[in-house]
Short mmCIF file of C-alpha atoms in Angstrom, two decimals:
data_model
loop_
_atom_site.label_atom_id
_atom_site.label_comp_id
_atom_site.label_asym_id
_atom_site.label_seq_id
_atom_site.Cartn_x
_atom_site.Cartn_y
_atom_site.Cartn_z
CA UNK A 1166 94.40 101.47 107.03
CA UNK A 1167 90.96 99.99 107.41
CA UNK A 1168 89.52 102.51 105.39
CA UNK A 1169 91.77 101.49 102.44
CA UNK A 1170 91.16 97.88 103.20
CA UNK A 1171 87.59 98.62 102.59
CA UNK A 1172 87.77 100.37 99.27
CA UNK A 1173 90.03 97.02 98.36
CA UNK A 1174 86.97 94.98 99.65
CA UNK A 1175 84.24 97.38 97.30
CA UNK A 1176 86.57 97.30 94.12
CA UNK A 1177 86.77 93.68 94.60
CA UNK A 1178 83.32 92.85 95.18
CA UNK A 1179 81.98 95.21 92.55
CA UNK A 1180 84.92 93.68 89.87
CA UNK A 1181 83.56 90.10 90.88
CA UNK A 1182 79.73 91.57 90.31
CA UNK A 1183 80.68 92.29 86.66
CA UNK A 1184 80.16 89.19 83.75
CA UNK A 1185 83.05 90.62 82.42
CA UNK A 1186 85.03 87.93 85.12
CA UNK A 1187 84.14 85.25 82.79
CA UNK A 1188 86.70 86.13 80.51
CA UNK A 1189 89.49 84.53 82.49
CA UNK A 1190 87.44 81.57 82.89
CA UNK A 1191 87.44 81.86 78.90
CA UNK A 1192 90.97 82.41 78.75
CA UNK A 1193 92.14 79.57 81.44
CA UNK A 1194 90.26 77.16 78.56
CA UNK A 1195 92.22 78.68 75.51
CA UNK A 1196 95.55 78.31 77.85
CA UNK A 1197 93.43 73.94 78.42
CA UNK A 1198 92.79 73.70 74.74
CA UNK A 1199 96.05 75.52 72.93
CA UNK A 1200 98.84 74.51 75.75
CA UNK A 1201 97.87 72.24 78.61
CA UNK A 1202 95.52 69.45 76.63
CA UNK A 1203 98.45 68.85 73.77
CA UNK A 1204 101.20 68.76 76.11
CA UNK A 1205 99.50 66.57 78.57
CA UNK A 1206 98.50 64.27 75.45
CA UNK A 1207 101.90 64.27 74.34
CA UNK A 1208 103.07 63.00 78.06
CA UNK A 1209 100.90 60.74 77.59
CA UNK A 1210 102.06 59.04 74.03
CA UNK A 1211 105.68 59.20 75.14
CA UNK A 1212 105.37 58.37 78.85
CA UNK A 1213 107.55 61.39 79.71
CA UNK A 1214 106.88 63.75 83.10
CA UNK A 1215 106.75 67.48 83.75
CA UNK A 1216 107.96 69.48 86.63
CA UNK A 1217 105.01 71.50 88.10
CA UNK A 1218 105.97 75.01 87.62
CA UNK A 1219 106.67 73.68 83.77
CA UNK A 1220 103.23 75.05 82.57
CA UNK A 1221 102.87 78.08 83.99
CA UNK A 1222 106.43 79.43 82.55
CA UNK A 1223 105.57 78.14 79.18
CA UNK A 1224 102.36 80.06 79.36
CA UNK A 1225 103.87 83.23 80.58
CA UNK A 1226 106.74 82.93 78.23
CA UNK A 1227 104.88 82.62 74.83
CA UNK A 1228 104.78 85.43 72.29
CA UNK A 1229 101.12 85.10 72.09
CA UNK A 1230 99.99 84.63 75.61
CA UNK A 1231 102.91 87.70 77.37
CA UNK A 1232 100.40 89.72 75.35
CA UNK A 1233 96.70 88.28 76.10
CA UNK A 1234 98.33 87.86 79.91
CA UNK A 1235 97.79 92.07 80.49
CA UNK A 1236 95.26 92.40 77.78
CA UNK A 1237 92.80 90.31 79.69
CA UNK A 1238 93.57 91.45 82.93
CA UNK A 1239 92.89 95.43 81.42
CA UNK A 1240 89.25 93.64 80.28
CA UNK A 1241 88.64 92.28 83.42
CA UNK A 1242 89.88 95.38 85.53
CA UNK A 1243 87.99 98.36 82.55
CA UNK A 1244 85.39 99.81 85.27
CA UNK A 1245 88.19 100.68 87.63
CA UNK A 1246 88.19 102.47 89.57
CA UNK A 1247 84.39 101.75 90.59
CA UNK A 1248 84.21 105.03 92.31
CA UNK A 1249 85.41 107.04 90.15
CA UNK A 1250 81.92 108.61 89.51
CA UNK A 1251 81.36 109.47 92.59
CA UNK A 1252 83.29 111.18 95.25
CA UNK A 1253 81.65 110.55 98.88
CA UNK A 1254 84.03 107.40 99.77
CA UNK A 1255 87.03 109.51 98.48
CA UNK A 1256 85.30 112.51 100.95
CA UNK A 1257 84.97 110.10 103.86
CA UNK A 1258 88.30 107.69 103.85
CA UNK A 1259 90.43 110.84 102.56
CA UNK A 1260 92.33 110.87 99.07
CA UNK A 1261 95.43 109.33 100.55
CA UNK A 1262 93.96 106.70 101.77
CA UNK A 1263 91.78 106.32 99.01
CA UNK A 1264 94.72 105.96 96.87
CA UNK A 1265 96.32 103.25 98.88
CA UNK A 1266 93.13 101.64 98.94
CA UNK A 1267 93.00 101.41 95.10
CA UNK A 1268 96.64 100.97 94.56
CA UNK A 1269 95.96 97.06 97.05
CA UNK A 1270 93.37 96.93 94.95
CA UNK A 1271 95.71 96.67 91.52
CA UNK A 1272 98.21 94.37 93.73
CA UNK A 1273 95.46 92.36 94.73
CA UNK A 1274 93.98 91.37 91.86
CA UNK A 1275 96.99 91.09 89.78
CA UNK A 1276 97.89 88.29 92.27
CA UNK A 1277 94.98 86.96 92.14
CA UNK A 1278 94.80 86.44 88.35
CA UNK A 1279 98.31 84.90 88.20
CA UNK A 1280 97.81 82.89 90.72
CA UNK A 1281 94.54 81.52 89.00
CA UNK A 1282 96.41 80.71 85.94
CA UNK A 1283 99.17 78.99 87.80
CA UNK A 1284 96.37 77.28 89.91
CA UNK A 1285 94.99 76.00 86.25
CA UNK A 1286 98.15 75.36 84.92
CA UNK A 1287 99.43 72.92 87.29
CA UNK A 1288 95.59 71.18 87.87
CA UNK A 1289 95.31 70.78 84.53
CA UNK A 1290 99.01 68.60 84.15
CA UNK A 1291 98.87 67.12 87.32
CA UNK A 1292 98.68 63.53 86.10
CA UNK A 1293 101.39 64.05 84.39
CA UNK A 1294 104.05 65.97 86.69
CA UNK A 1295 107.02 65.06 88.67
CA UNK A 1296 107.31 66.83 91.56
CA UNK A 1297 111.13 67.93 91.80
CA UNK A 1298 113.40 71.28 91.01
CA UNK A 1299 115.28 70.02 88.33
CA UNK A 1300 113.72 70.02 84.38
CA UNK A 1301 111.64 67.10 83.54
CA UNK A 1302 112.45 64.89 80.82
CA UNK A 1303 109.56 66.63 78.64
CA UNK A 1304 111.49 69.39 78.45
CA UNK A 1305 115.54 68.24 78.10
CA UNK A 1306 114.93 64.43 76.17
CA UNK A 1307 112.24 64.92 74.05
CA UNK A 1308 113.92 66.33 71.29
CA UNK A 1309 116.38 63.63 71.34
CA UNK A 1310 114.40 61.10 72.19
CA UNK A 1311 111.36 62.41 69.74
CA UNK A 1312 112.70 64.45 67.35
CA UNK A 1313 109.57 64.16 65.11
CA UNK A 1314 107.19 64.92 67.68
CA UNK A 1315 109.42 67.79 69.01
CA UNK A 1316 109.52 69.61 65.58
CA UNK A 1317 105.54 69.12 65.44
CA UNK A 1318 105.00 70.77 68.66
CA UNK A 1319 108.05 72.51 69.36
CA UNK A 1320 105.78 75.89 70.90
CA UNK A 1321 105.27 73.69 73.83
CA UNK A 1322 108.58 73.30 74.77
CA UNK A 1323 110.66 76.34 76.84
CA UNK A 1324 113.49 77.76 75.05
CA UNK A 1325 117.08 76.90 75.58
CA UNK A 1326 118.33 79.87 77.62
CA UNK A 1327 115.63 79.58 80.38
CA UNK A 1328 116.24 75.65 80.93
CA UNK A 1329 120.27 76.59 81.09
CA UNK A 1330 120.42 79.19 82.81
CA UNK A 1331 117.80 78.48 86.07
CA UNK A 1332 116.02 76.22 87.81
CA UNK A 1333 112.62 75.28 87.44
CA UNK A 1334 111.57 77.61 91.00
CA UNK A 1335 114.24 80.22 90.68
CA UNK A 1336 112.20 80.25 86.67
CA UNK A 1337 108.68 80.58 88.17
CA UNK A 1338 109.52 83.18 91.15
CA UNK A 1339 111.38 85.45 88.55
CA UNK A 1340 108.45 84.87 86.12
CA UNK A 1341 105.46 85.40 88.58
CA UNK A 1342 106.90 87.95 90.11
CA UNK A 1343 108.13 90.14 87.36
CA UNK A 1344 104.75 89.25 85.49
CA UNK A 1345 102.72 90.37 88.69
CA UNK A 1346 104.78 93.67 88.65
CA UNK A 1347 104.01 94.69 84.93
CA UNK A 1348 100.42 93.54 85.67
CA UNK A 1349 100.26 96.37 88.78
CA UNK A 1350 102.42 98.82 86.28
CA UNK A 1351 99.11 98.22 84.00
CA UNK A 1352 97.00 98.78 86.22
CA UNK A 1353 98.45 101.94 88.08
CA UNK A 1354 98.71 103.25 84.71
CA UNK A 1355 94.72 103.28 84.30
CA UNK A 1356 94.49 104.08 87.75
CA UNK A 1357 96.62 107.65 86.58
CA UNK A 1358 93.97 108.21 83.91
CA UNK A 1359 91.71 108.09 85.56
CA UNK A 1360 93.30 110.38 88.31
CA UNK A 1361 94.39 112.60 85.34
CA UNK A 1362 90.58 112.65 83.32
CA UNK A 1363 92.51 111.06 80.75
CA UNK A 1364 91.32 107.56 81.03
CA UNK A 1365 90.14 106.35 77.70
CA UNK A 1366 94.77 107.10 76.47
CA UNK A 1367 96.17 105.46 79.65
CA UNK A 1368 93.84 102.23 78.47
CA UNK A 1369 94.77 102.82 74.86
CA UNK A 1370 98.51 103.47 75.74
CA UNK A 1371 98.65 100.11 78.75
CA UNK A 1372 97.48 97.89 75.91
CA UNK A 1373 99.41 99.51 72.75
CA UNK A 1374 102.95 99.18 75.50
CA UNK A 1375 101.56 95.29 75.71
CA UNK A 1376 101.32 94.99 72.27
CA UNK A 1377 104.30 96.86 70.82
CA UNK A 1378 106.71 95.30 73.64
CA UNK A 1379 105.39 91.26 72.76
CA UNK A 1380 105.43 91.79 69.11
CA UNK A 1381 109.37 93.20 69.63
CA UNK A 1382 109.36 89.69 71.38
CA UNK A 1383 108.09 87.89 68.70
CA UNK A 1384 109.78 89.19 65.60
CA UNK A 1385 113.37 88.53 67.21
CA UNK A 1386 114.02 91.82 68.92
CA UNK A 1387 114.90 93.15 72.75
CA UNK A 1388 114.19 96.59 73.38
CA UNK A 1389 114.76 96.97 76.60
CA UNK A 1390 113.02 99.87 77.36
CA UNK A 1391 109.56 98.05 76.99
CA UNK A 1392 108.37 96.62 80.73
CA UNK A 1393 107.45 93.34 78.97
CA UNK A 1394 110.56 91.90 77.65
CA UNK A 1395 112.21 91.91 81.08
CA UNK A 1396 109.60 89.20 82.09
CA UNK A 1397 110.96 87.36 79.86
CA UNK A 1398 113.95 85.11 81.49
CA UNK A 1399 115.36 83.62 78.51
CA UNK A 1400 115.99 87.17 77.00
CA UNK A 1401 118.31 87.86 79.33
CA UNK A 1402 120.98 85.56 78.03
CA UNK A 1403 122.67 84.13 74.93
CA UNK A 1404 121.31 80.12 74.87
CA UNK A 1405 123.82 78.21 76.16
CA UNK A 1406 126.71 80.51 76.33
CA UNK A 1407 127.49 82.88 79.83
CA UNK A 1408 126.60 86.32 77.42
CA UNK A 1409 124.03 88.12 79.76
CA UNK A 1410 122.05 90.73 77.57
CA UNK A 1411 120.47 92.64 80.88
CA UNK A 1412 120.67 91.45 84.25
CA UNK A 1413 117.38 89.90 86.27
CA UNK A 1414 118.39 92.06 89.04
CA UNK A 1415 118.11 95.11 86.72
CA UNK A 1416 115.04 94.25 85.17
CA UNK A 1417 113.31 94.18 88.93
CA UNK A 1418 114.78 97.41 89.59
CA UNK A 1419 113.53 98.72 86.74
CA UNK A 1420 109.81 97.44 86.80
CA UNK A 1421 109.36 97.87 90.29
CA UNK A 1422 111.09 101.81 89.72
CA UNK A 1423 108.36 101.81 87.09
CA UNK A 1424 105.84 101.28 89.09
CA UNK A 1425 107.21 103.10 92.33
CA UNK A 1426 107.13 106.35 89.72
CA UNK A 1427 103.54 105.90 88.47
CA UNK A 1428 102.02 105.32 91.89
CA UNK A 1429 104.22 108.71 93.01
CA UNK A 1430 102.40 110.51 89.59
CA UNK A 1431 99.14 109.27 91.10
CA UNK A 1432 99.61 110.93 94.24
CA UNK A 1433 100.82 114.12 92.81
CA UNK A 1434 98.16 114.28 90.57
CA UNK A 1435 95.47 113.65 93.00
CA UNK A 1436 96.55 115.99 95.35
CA UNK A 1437 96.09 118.52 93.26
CA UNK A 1438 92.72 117.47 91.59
CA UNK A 1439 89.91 119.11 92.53
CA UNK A 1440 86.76 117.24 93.73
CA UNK A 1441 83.75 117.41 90.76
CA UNK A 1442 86.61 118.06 88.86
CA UNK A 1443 89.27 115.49 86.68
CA UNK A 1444 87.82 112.40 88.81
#
């Protein structure tokens, strides 16, 4: 287990080396300038509160940002695996637990980017949050209250079926979680093509299932065979009404089967690859 600790420590350290890292820094400020700055300015005109987890779903729950949310974090993750060229640390810790090494790696550092956008996210509106588990005002009066302003920024408000149907923590456990699953299905999926010597399609293919899967999202549909959607908790139910499309509990079995399968391909794969050879 050390030895796969270690290879978690390199893959870090040589990921955090690389300028590349300043694209989340880049994208934390488009999530300030496009989400966090207007709703914290309109707080601010109409003297309403949001609940701290607020943000972050909103972020993760856009048709735009579900999309940038793996798409950066296959940018910032591109040289992995860092040893890939080389095959003395796979000699000395042994393939398996090389593997496991990289595999913490991926689960690592998918955590670590959500929880850096969540981090943001609730810094950012923290002057104007209400600490409690229950929807803020912002989100249930405002189009009453504001119907004008709602209809002028309605992108910054969460969609009917997630405010009816949870709670603002049961919201942000099923959405970091899920979200922190597909991220790791993303990245074992480079992580194969690598394993494979087909690297350059396993990118191609992690961001075109990204892609394809939001812009289902966006233009009304729920395939529910694209990872994705079932990050998505409003999809799972018909607004206001009791109609569940796909259970939550199914869409965690099914990413985390997902990723259970791709880590097992990785393994097989490996086994049988020989050194100098596919890696």
């Amino acid at each position: 287990m050390k030895s796969s600790f270690y290879i978690l420590r390199t893959e870090a350290i040589q990921t955090l080396r690389q300028t590349k890292t300043l694209m989340l820094l880049f994208f934390i400020t488009f999530l300030y300038e496009s989400i966090l700055s207007p709703m914290s300015a309109l707080c601010e005109e109409t003297q309403l509160s949001v609940q701290t987890f607020e943000p972050f779903i909103l972020i993760c729950n856009g048709s735009a940002n579900m999309i940038l949310i793996p798409l950066v974090y296959i940018f910032l993750i591109s040289g992995f695996p860092c040893c890939s060229g080389g095959y003395f640390q796979m000699i000395r810790t042994g393939r398996k637990r090389w593997l496991l090494g990289e595999i913490m790696f991926v689960i690592f550092s998918a955590f670590v980017m959500l929880l850096l956008i969540f981090a943001g996210s609730a810094a950012f509106t923290a002057k104007d949050q209400e600490p409690s588990n229950v929807w803020s005002p912002f989100m249930t009066v405002m189009r009453e209250n504001f119907p004008l302003l709602y209809a002028d920024n309605h992108l910054l408000f969460l969609d009917t079926a997630t405010v009816a149907h949870g709670t603002p923590l049961s919201v942000f456990l099923y959405t970091f979680l899920t979200m922190w699953i597909y991220l790791v299905i993303t990245g074992l999926l480079i992580l194969l093509g690598t394993v494979i010597g087909k690297r350059i399609p396993t990118v191609t293919a992690a961001a075109a299932l990204s892609v394809t899967g939001g812009a289902v999202v966006r233009f009304g549909g729920a395939s529910w065979l694209f990872p994705i959607i079932h990050t998505q908790f409003g999809m799972h139910y018909d607004s206001l009404l009791s109609t569940v499309y796909f259970p939550l509990w199914g869409s965690l079995i099914y990413l985390l089967l997902l990723a259970a399968v791709l880590a097992a391909l990785c393994r097989h794969f490996l086994d049988r690859t020989v050194i100098g050879g596919a890696l």
